[in-house]
GROMACS .gro file of C-alpha atoms in nm:
model
  382
    1GLY     CA    1   0.000   0.000   0.000
    2ASN     CA    2   0.095   0.366  -0.020
    3TYR     CA    3  -0.045   0.696   0.098
    4ASN     CA    4  -0.071   0.860  -0.245
    5PHE     CA    5  -0.282   1.175  -0.211
    6PHE     CA    6  -0.239   1.177   0.168
    7ASN     CA    7   0.119   1.299   0.126
    8LEU     CA    8   0.011   1.568  -0.122
    9LEU     CA    9  -0.262   1.686   0.114
   10THR     CA   10  -0.012   1.699   0.400
   11ILE     CA   11   0.222   1.913   0.190
   12VAL     CA   12  -0.066   2.150   0.116
   13LEU     CA   13  -0.143   2.176   0.488
   14CYS     CA   14   0.223   2.250   0.560
   15PHE     CA   15   0.203   2.559   0.339
   16SER     CA   16  -0.019   2.714   0.606
   17LEU     CA   17   0.278   2.700   0.844
   18LEU     CA   18   0.493   2.923   0.623
   19ASP     CA   19   0.544   3.284   0.718
   20GLU     CA   20   0.332   3.524   0.513
   21LYS     CA   21   0.640   3.735   0.444
   22ILE     CA   22   0.763   3.459   0.211
   23TRP     CA   23   0.481   3.550  -0.025
   24GLY     CA   24   0.540   3.923   0.020
   25LYS     CA   25   0.242   3.964   0.251
   26GLY     CA   26   0.184   3.998   0.619
   27ARG     CA   27   0.282   4.250   0.884
   28ARG     CA   28   0.631   4.394   0.883
   29CYS     CA   29   0.815   4.605   1.138
   30HIS     CA   30   0.858   4.912   0.923
   31SER     CA   31   0.992   5.129   1.198
   32CYS     CA   32   1.261   4.905   1.340
   33TRP     CA   33   1.583   4.760   1.210
   34LEU     CA   34   1.427   4.413   1.233
   35SER     CA   35   1.228   4.491   0.918
   36THR     CA   36   1.544   4.480   0.707
   37CYS     CA   37   1.581   4.105   0.765
   38SER     CA   38   1.860   4.139   1.014
   39TRP     CA   39   1.912   3.889   1.291
   40HIS     CA   40   1.567   3.727   1.272
   41SER     CA   41   1.591   3.627   0.907
   42LEU     CA   42   1.953   3.528   0.956
   43MET     CA   43   1.867   3.299   1.248
   44VAL     CA   44   1.581   3.137   1.056
   45SER     CA   45   1.804   3.075   0.755
   46LEU     CA   46   2.093   2.939   0.962
   47SER     CA   47   1.870   2.710   1.168
   48THR     CA   48   1.704   2.577   0.852
   49LEU     CA   49   2.040   2.508   0.690
   50ALA     CA   50   2.174   2.346   1.009
   51LEU     CA   51   1.870   2.120   1.043
   52SER     CA   52   1.878   2.025   0.674
   53GLY     CA   53   2.251   1.947   0.693
   54PHE     CA   54   2.200   1.741   1.007
   55LEU     CA   55   1.923   1.534   0.847
   56ILE     CA   56   2.133   1.475   0.536
   57ALA     CA   57   2.434   1.372   0.746
   58VAL     CA   58   2.224   1.130   0.954
   59THR     CA   59   2.073   0.977   0.639
   60VAL     CA   60   2.412   0.931   0.475
   61TYR     CA   61   2.561   0.783   0.794
   62PHE     CA   62   2.290   0.533   0.884
   63CYS     CA   63   2.197   0.437   0.527
   64ASN     CA   64   2.557   0.410   0.405
   65VAL     CA   65   2.481   0.622   0.102
   66TYR     CA   66   2.755   0.596  -0.160
   67VAL     CA   67   2.757   0.804  -0.478
   68ASP     CA   68   2.958   0.688  -0.776
   69TRP     CA   69   3.021   1.006  -0.974
   70HIS     CA   70   3.174   0.817  -1.265
   71SER     CA   71   2.860   0.618  -1.340
   72TRP     CA   72   2.621   0.875  -1.190
   73SER     CA   73   2.466   0.615  -0.964
   74ALA     CA   74   2.395   0.590  -0.592
   75SER     CA   75   2.363   0.293  -0.360
   76SER     CA   76   2.262   0.254   0.002
   77ARG     CA   77   2.232  -0.013   0.265
   78LEU     CA   78   2.060   0.033   0.599
   79SER     CA   79   2.312  -0.033   0.876
   80LEU     CA   80   2.094   0.055   1.173
   81SER     CA   81   2.024  -0.224   1.420
   82PHE     CA   82   1.706  -0.235   1.624
   83GLU     CA   83   1.892  -0.137   1.940
   84ALA     CA   84   2.071   0.149   1.764
   85TYR     CA   85   1.741   0.268   1.620
   86ASN     CA   86   1.577   0.278   1.963
   87HIS     CA   87   1.875   0.469   2.101
   88ALA     CA   88   1.860   0.716   1.812
   89VAL     CA   89   1.489   0.774   1.876
   90LYS     CA   90   1.550   0.834   2.248
   91VAL     CA   91   1.811   1.097   2.163
   92ALA     CA   92   1.629   1.255   1.868
   93VAL     CA   93   1.282   1.300   2.018
   94PRO     CA   94   1.386   1.537   2.303
   95LEU     CA   95   1.621   1.729   2.071
   96ILE     CA   96   1.348   1.779   1.811
   97ALA     CA   97   1.105   1.895   2.079
   98LEU     CA   98   1.367   2.137   2.213
   99TYR     CA   99   1.443   2.271   1.864
  100CYS     CA  100   1.074   2.327   1.792
  101GLY     CA  101   1.020   2.489   2.133
  102LEU     CA  102   1.307   2.732   2.086
  103SER     CA  103   1.187   2.816   1.735
  104LEU     CA  104   0.842   2.890   1.874
  105ILE     CA  105   0.983   3.112   2.150
  106ILE     CA  106   1.189   3.312   1.899
  107GLU     CA  107   0.886   3.362   1.672
  108VAL     CA  108   0.668   3.469   1.965
  109LEU     CA  109   0.927   3.720   2.089
  110TYR     CA  110   0.969   3.853   1.736
  111ALA     CA  111   0.592   3.893   1.702
  112PHE     CA  112   0.568   4.081   2.033
  113TYR     CA  113   0.856   4.309   1.933
  114CYS     CA  114   0.690   4.389   1.602
  115SER     CA  115   0.358   4.459   1.775
  116ILE     CA  116   0.531   4.706   2.008
  117MET     CA  117   0.706   4.879   1.717
  118GLU     CA  118   0.385   4.889   1.510
  119GLN     CA  119   0.324   5.226   1.350
  120GLY     CA  120   0.018   5.415   1.471
  121ASN     CA  121  -0.125   5.555   1.791
  122LYS     CA  122  -0.113   5.388   2.131
  123PHE     CA  123  -0.458   5.233   2.094
  124TRP     CA  124  -0.365   5.036   1.781
  125LYS     CA  125  -0.034   4.938   1.935
  126MET     CA  126  -0.218   4.805   2.240
  127MET     CA  127  -0.467   4.617   2.021
  128SER     CA  128  -0.181   4.469   1.819
  129PHE     CA  129  -0.002   4.364   2.137
  130LEU     CA  130  -0.323   4.207   2.275
  131GLN     CA  131  -0.389   4.021   1.951
  132THR     CA  132  -0.033   3.887   1.949
  133GLY     CA  133  -0.073   3.771   2.310
  134ILE     CA  134  -0.396   3.581   2.236
  135VAL     CA  135  -0.253   3.413   1.927
  136SER     CA  136   0.069   3.327   2.111
  137TYR     CA  137  -0.128   3.167   2.395
  138ILE     CA  138  -0.329   2.953   2.152
  139VAL     CA  139  -0.015   2.850   1.963
  140ALA     CA  140   0.170   2.763   2.284
  141ALA     CA  141  -0.126   2.553   2.402
  142MET     CA  142  -0.138   2.371   2.066
  143PHE     CA  143   0.236   2.307   2.086
  144ALA     CA  144   0.206   2.167   2.440
  145LEU     CA  145  -0.078   1.934   2.336
  146SER     CA  146   0.117   1.826   2.026
  147LEU     CA  147   0.402   1.714   2.249
  148VAL     CA  148   0.177   1.440   2.388
  149SER     CA  149   0.109   1.296   2.040
  150PHE     CA  150   0.475   1.336   1.949
  151GLY     CA  151   0.592   1.184   2.276
  152VAL     CA  152   0.449   0.839   2.203
  153LEU     CA  153   0.760   0.778   1.994
  154ASP     CA  154   0.962   0.750   2.315
  155GLY     CA  155   0.818   0.632   2.645
  156ALA     CA  156   1.068   0.819   2.861
  157PHE     CA  157   0.996   1.151   2.691
  158TYR     CA  158   0.621   1.088   2.706
  159HIS     CA  159   0.628   1.040   3.083
  160SER     CA  160   0.844   1.351   3.122
  161ILE     CA  161   0.559   1.564   2.988
  162PRO     CA  162   0.369   1.723   3.281
  163ALA     CA  163   0.070   1.515   3.390
  164GLU     CA  164  -0.156   1.820   3.363
  165ILE     CA  165  -0.084   1.854   2.990
  166ARG     CA  166  -0.146   1.483   2.935
  167ALA     CA  167  -0.474   1.508   3.124
  168VAL     CA  168  -0.592   1.799   2.908
  169HIS     CA  169  -0.487   1.606   2.597
  170ARG     CA  170  -0.698   1.306   2.704
  171LYS     CA  171  -1.003   1.528   2.755
  172LEU     CA  172  -0.960   1.698   2.415
  173ASP     CA  173  -0.861   1.382   2.227
  174PRO     CA  174  -1.218   1.313   2.096
  175TYR     CA  175  -1.203   1.646   1.912
  176ALA     CA  176  -0.882   1.550   1.726
  177ILE     CA  177  -0.728   1.892   1.783
  178THR     CA  178  -0.382   1.736   1.766
  179ASN     CA  179  -0.286   1.391   1.639
  180SER     CA  180  -0.006   1.193   1.488
  181TYR     CA  181   0.051   1.206   1.114
  182GLY     CA  182  -0.066   0.916   0.903
  183LEU     CA  183  -0.332   0.650   0.923
  184PHE     CA  184  -0.093   0.403   1.080
  185ARG     CA  185   0.161   0.501   1.341
  186ARG     CA  186   0.280   0.140   1.361
  187MET     CA  187   0.377  -0.037   1.041
  188THR     CA  188   0.206  -0.366   0.965
  189GLY     CA  189   0.375  -0.652   0.785
  190VAL     CA  190   0.707  -0.630   0.970
  191GLY     CA  191   0.709  -1.011   0.990
  192GLY     CA  192   0.588  -1.036   0.632
  193ARG     CA  193   0.335  -0.845   0.422
  194PRO     CA  194  -0.002  -1.027   0.448
  195GLU     CA  195  -0.159  -1.078   0.107
  196LEU     CA  196  -0.469  -1.259  -0.016
  197ILE     CA  197  -0.438  -1.474  -0.326
  198ILE     CA  198  -0.756  -1.564  -0.513
  199GLU     CA  199  -0.733  -1.903  -0.685
  200GLY     CA  200  -0.972  -2.084  -0.918
  201SER     CA  201  -1.009  -2.447  -1.014
  202ASN     CA  202  -1.235  -2.669  -1.222
  203ASN     CA  203  -1.149  -2.996  -1.048
  204GLY     CA  204  -1.061  -2.890  -0.693
  205ILE     CA  205  -0.706  -3.024  -0.733
  206GLN     CA  206  -0.521  -2.791  -0.968
  207TRP     CA  207  -0.552  -2.427  -0.871
  208SER     CA  208  -0.453  -2.116  -1.070
  209GLN     CA  209  -0.431  -1.766  -0.923
  210TYR     CA  210  -0.583  -1.443  -1.045
  211GLU     CA  211  -0.337  -1.158  -1.093
  212PHE     CA  212  -0.413  -0.806  -0.975
  213LEU     CA  213  -0.287  -0.487  -1.136
  214TYR     CA  214  -0.089  -0.349  -0.845
  215LYS     CA  215  -0.072  -0.565  -0.535
  216PRO     CA  216   0.183  -0.848  -0.493
  217GLY     CA  217   0.078  -1.180  -0.640
  218ASP     CA  218   0.315  -1.353  -0.881
  219VAL     CA  219   0.652  -1.365  -0.706
  220HIS     CA  220   0.824  -1.276  -1.035
  221SER     CA  221   0.619  -0.957  -1.089
  222THR     CA  222   0.805  -0.628  -1.049
  223PRO     CA  223   0.647  -0.383  -0.801
  224VAL     CA  224   0.474  -0.106  -0.994
  225TYR     CA  225   0.473   0.270  -0.937
  226VAL     CA  226   0.115   0.384  -0.879
  227ALA     CA  227   0.128   0.717  -0.689
  228PRO     CA  228  -0.074   0.932  -0.680
  229HIS     CA  229  -0.334   0.675  -0.791
  230GLN     CA  230  -0.517   0.492  -0.513
  231PRO     CA  231  -0.593   0.140  -0.643
  232ARG     CA  232  -0.900   0.086  -0.429
  233LEU     CA  233  -0.952  -0.287  -0.487
  234ASP     CA  234  -0.585  -0.378  -0.432
  235TRP     CA  235  -0.578  -0.151  -0.125
  236GLN     CA  236  -0.890  -0.312   0.021
  237MET     CA  237  -0.747  -0.659  -0.044
  238TRP     CA  238  -0.456  -0.571   0.183
  239PHE     CA  239  -0.694  -0.446   0.453
  240ALA     CA  240  -0.895  -0.767   0.427
  241ALA     CA  241  -0.577  -0.971   0.473
  242LEU     CA  242  -0.539  -0.820   0.820
  243GLY     CA  243  -0.873  -0.966   0.934
  244ARG     CA  244  -1.126  -1.236   0.847
  245TYR     CA  245  -1.367  -1.275   0.559
  246GLU     CA  246  -1.663  -1.242   0.798
  247SER     CA  247  -1.561  -0.879   0.849
  248ASN     CA  248  -1.524  -0.824   0.473
  249PRO     CA  249  -1.846  -0.938   0.300
  250TRP     CA  250  -1.748  -0.739  -0.009
  251LEU     CA  251  -1.468  -0.991  -0.067
  252VAL     CA  252  -1.719  -1.277  -0.075
  253ASN     CA  253  -1.918  -1.076  -0.328
  254LEU     CA  254  -1.599  -1.029  -0.533
  255VAL     CA  255  -1.551  -1.407  -0.541
  256TYR     CA  256  -1.911  -1.450  -0.657
  257LYS     CA  257  -1.859  -1.193  -0.934
  258LEU     CA  258  -1.559  -1.390  -1.054
  259LEU     CA  259  -1.758  -1.713  -1.040
  260ILE     CA  260  -2.020  -1.568  -1.273
  261GLY     CA  261  -1.757  -1.399  -1.493
  262ASP     CA  262  -1.864  -1.037  -1.439
  263LYS     CA  263  -1.683  -0.839  -1.710
  264GLU     CA  264  -1.674  -0.512  -1.516
  265VAL     CA  265  -1.504  -0.685  -1.224
  266LEU     CA  266  -1.258  -0.867  -1.449
  267LYS     CA  267  -1.147  -0.526  -1.583
  268LEU     CA  268  -1.019  -0.445  -1.233
  269LEU     CA  269  -0.775  -0.738  -1.253
  270LYS     CA  270  -0.455  -0.776  -1.450
  271SER     CA  271  -0.537  -1.120  -1.586
  272SER     CA  272  -0.757  -1.423  -1.536
  273PRO     CA  273  -0.614  -1.774  -1.579
  274PHE     CA  274  -0.949  -1.897  -1.719
  275ALA     CA  275  -1.119  -1.834  -2.051
  276GLU     CA  276  -1.447  -1.925  -1.884
  277PRO     CA  277  -1.536  -1.878  -1.514
  278PRO     CA  278  -1.399  -2.163  -1.301
  279ARG     CA  279  -1.621  -2.399  -1.106
  280LEU     CA  280  -1.454  -2.325  -0.772
  281ILE     CA  281  -1.275  -2.025  -0.621
  282ARG     CA  282  -1.090  -2.003  -0.289
  283VAL     CA  283  -0.880  -1.739  -0.113
  284GLN     CA  284  -0.543  -1.816   0.048
  285ARG     CA  285  -0.342  -1.599   0.285
  286TYR     CA  286   0.035  -1.565   0.232
  287HIS     CA  287   0.308  -1.356   0.388
  288TYR     CA  288   0.528  -1.181   0.132
  289HIS     CA  289   0.889  -1.070   0.181
  290TYR     CA  290   1.120  -0.891  -0.058
  291THR     CA  291   1.381  -1.123  -0.201
  292SER     CA  292   1.712  -1.056  -0.032
  293TYR     CA  293   1.994  -0.901  -0.230
  294ASP     CA  294   2.216  -1.209  -0.204
  295HIS     CA  295   1.957  -1.445  -0.350
  296ASN     CA  296   1.977  -1.270  -0.685
  297LYS     CA  297   2.350  -1.196  -0.676
  298GLY     CA  298   2.289  -0.827  -0.707
  299LEU     CA  299   2.065  -0.855  -1.011
  300LEU     CA  300   1.687  -0.854  -1.042
  301ASN     CA  301   1.545  -0.926  -1.387
  302GLN     CA  302   1.235  -1.077  -1.542
  303THR     CA  303   1.342  -1.431  -1.448
  304SER     CA  304   1.425  -1.345  -1.088
  305LYS     CA  305   1.189  -1.355  -0.793
  306TRP     CA  306   1.110  -1.015  -0.650
  307TRP     CA  307   0.918  -1.177  -0.366
  308GLN     CA  308   0.949  -1.472  -0.132
  309ARG     CA  309   0.623  -1.590   0.015
  310GLU     CA  310   0.506  -1.840   0.273
  311PHE     CA  311   0.162  -1.995   0.309
  312LYS     CA  312  -0.017  -1.899   0.631
  313SER     CA  313  -0.376  -2.017   0.619
  314GLU     CA  314  -0.686  -2.068   0.411
  315TYR     CA  315  -0.874  -1.739   0.423
  316LEU     CA  316  -1.192  -1.844   0.242
  317PHE     CA  317  -1.285  -2.204   0.168
  318PRO     CA  318  -1.372  -2.309  -0.193
  319LEU     CA  319  -1.703  -2.170  -0.318
  320SER     CA  320  -1.912  -2.234  -0.627
  321LYS     CA  321  -2.182  -2.016  -0.780
  322GLU     CA  322  -2.444  -2.286  -0.712
  323ASP     CA  323  -2.366  -2.281  -0.340
  324LYS     CA  324  -2.695  -2.205  -0.159
  325ASP     CA  325  -2.518  -2.081   0.154
  326LEU     CA  326  -2.318  -1.837  -0.058
  327LYS     CA  327  -2.630  -1.692  -0.219
  328GLU     CA  328  -2.804  -1.665   0.117
  329TYR     CA  329  -2.500  -1.485   0.259
  330LEU     CA  330  -2.500  -1.238  -0.031
  331ILE     CA  331  -2.875  -1.176   0.005
  332ASN     CA  332  -2.837  -1.109   0.378
  333ASN     CA  333  -2.563  -0.855   0.301
  334ASP     CA  334  -2.769  -0.685   0.025
  335PHE     CA  335  -2.543  -0.796  -0.261
  336LEU     CA  336  -2.822  -0.998  -0.425
  337PRO     CA  337  -3.025  -0.945  -0.628
  338ILE     CA  338  -2.785  -0.747  -0.846
  339PRO     CA  339  -2.933  -0.402  -0.926
  340ASN     CA  340  -2.949  -0.287  -1.286
  341HIS     CA  341  -2.740   0.024  -1.345
  342THR     CA  342  -2.761   0.205  -1.676
  343ASP     CA  343  -2.490   0.461  -1.743
  344SER     CA  344  -2.559   0.766  -1.954
  345THR     CA  345  -2.405   0.786  -2.299
  346ILE     CA  346  -2.172   1.069  -2.195
  347LEU     CA  347  -2.050   0.881  -1.886
  348SER     CA  348  -1.996   0.564  -2.088
  349SER     CA  349  -1.794   0.757  -2.347
  350ILE     CA  350  -1.575   0.919  -2.080
  351ARG     CA  351  -1.517   0.582  -1.914
  352ALA     CA  352  -1.430   0.411  -2.244
  353TYR     CA  353  -1.187   0.690  -2.335
  354SER     CA  354  -1.017   0.694  -1.993
  355GLU     CA  355  -0.960   0.318  -2.004
  356VAL     CA  356  -0.703   0.377  -2.277
  357PHE     CA  357  -0.466   0.524  -2.015
  358THR     CA  358  -0.338   0.365  -1.699
  359PRO     CA  359  -0.479   0.535  -1.385
  360PRO     CA  360  -0.140   0.671  -1.266
  361LYS     CA  361  -0.069   0.830  -1.606
  362LEU     CA  362  -0.418   0.975  -1.623
  363LEU     CA  363  -0.390   1.133  -1.277
  364TRP     CA  364  -0.043   1.273  -1.346
  365ALA     CA  365  -0.172   1.420  -1.674
  366LEU     CA  366  -0.465   1.587  -1.496
  367LEU     CA  367  -0.232   1.715  -1.222
  368PHE     CA  368   0.011   1.870  -1.468
  369CYS     CA  369  -0.276   2.019  -1.670
  370GLY     CA  370  -0.403   2.184  -1.353
  371VAL     CA  371  -0.058   2.322  -1.271
  372ALA     CA  372  -0.012   2.447  -1.627
  373ALA     CA  373  -0.355   2.615  -1.624
  374SER     CA  374  -0.281   2.786  -1.291
  375ALA     CA  375   0.058   2.907  -1.415
  376THR     CA  376  -0.096   3.040  -1.735
  377MET     CA  377  -0.365   3.229  -1.544
  378SER     CA  378  -0.101   3.381  -1.315
  379LEU     CA  379   0.096   3.504  -1.615
  380PHE     CA  380  -0.212   3.671  -1.763
  381ARG     CA  381  -0.288   3.842  -1.431
  382THR     CA  382   0.057   3.998  -1.428
   0.00000   0.00000   0.00000
């Protein structure tokens, strides 16, 4: 799986954290020497460069990044043990919190100074100072609450946060005022990526697997680049692998659609091993691992195995389309009878035309068209 648009949305949200002066807007201290980008701008620039250099140095050190300038290639190998990683986290978390806290203090002091040096009469200066104080209080409270979410990375740092702040965080947690980034703070599949393999058979002895467009299946298939496309079916298959089929009735309906040879469903797959729908279909659960570097002697090609997999369990027992229990299950979950949907001519034409392109290419094309249109409009405005 991948986060696709989630990362793009996060980047958009991060733009709101940038200082308005970057875009040539916002309040400036016109009457003080700070307005000429003296020590404040210098400190911001130096701290940004120092942090960027530190992150690059840490990445190069722990990932053993080597650049071969003759062949214009780069290689890396993670050399961080589990113990070293835990130690690095224990050291990094307090330092990052300290860096962010100091940055916040500097910005708050700078804002107060600018409010004092604001041009105008005493009333507007007082109002500016009061406004800065209110905003600073809210920002400081948000920062304190964010430390609780950030502190879960390291138990020692988490327990060093004052109990009063943690208590307030617990009370406000239902409102999601602060939270950790991402849908999953803990990675799944560390002991192997769970994957569901759908197999069909006409005799119940020889089984052939259906191949999906994006998710791992054939161990020889090269992982594909899909971002920013979100392959919903492949993504949901991974979610289903984390649980049981009873919690995923849609998967049982998918099996039924394959048993009756639904053409619209077959379009969502890469290939079917059967010219006609098979008599039986089952679902097996495997754990997938990337093939180690040594197994392929430093070379991965079309004849090599990108994946190593191990059988874990039978996820869904063999089903046939005549199975009465299957039909009753689908009726109880409102999958049967199948409703008749008639698409409009325009919608059908758009769908037929878009099927010529792969979803990732189509999304990238739309994204670049949007960027190009925005840039063109900006040029005409100027």
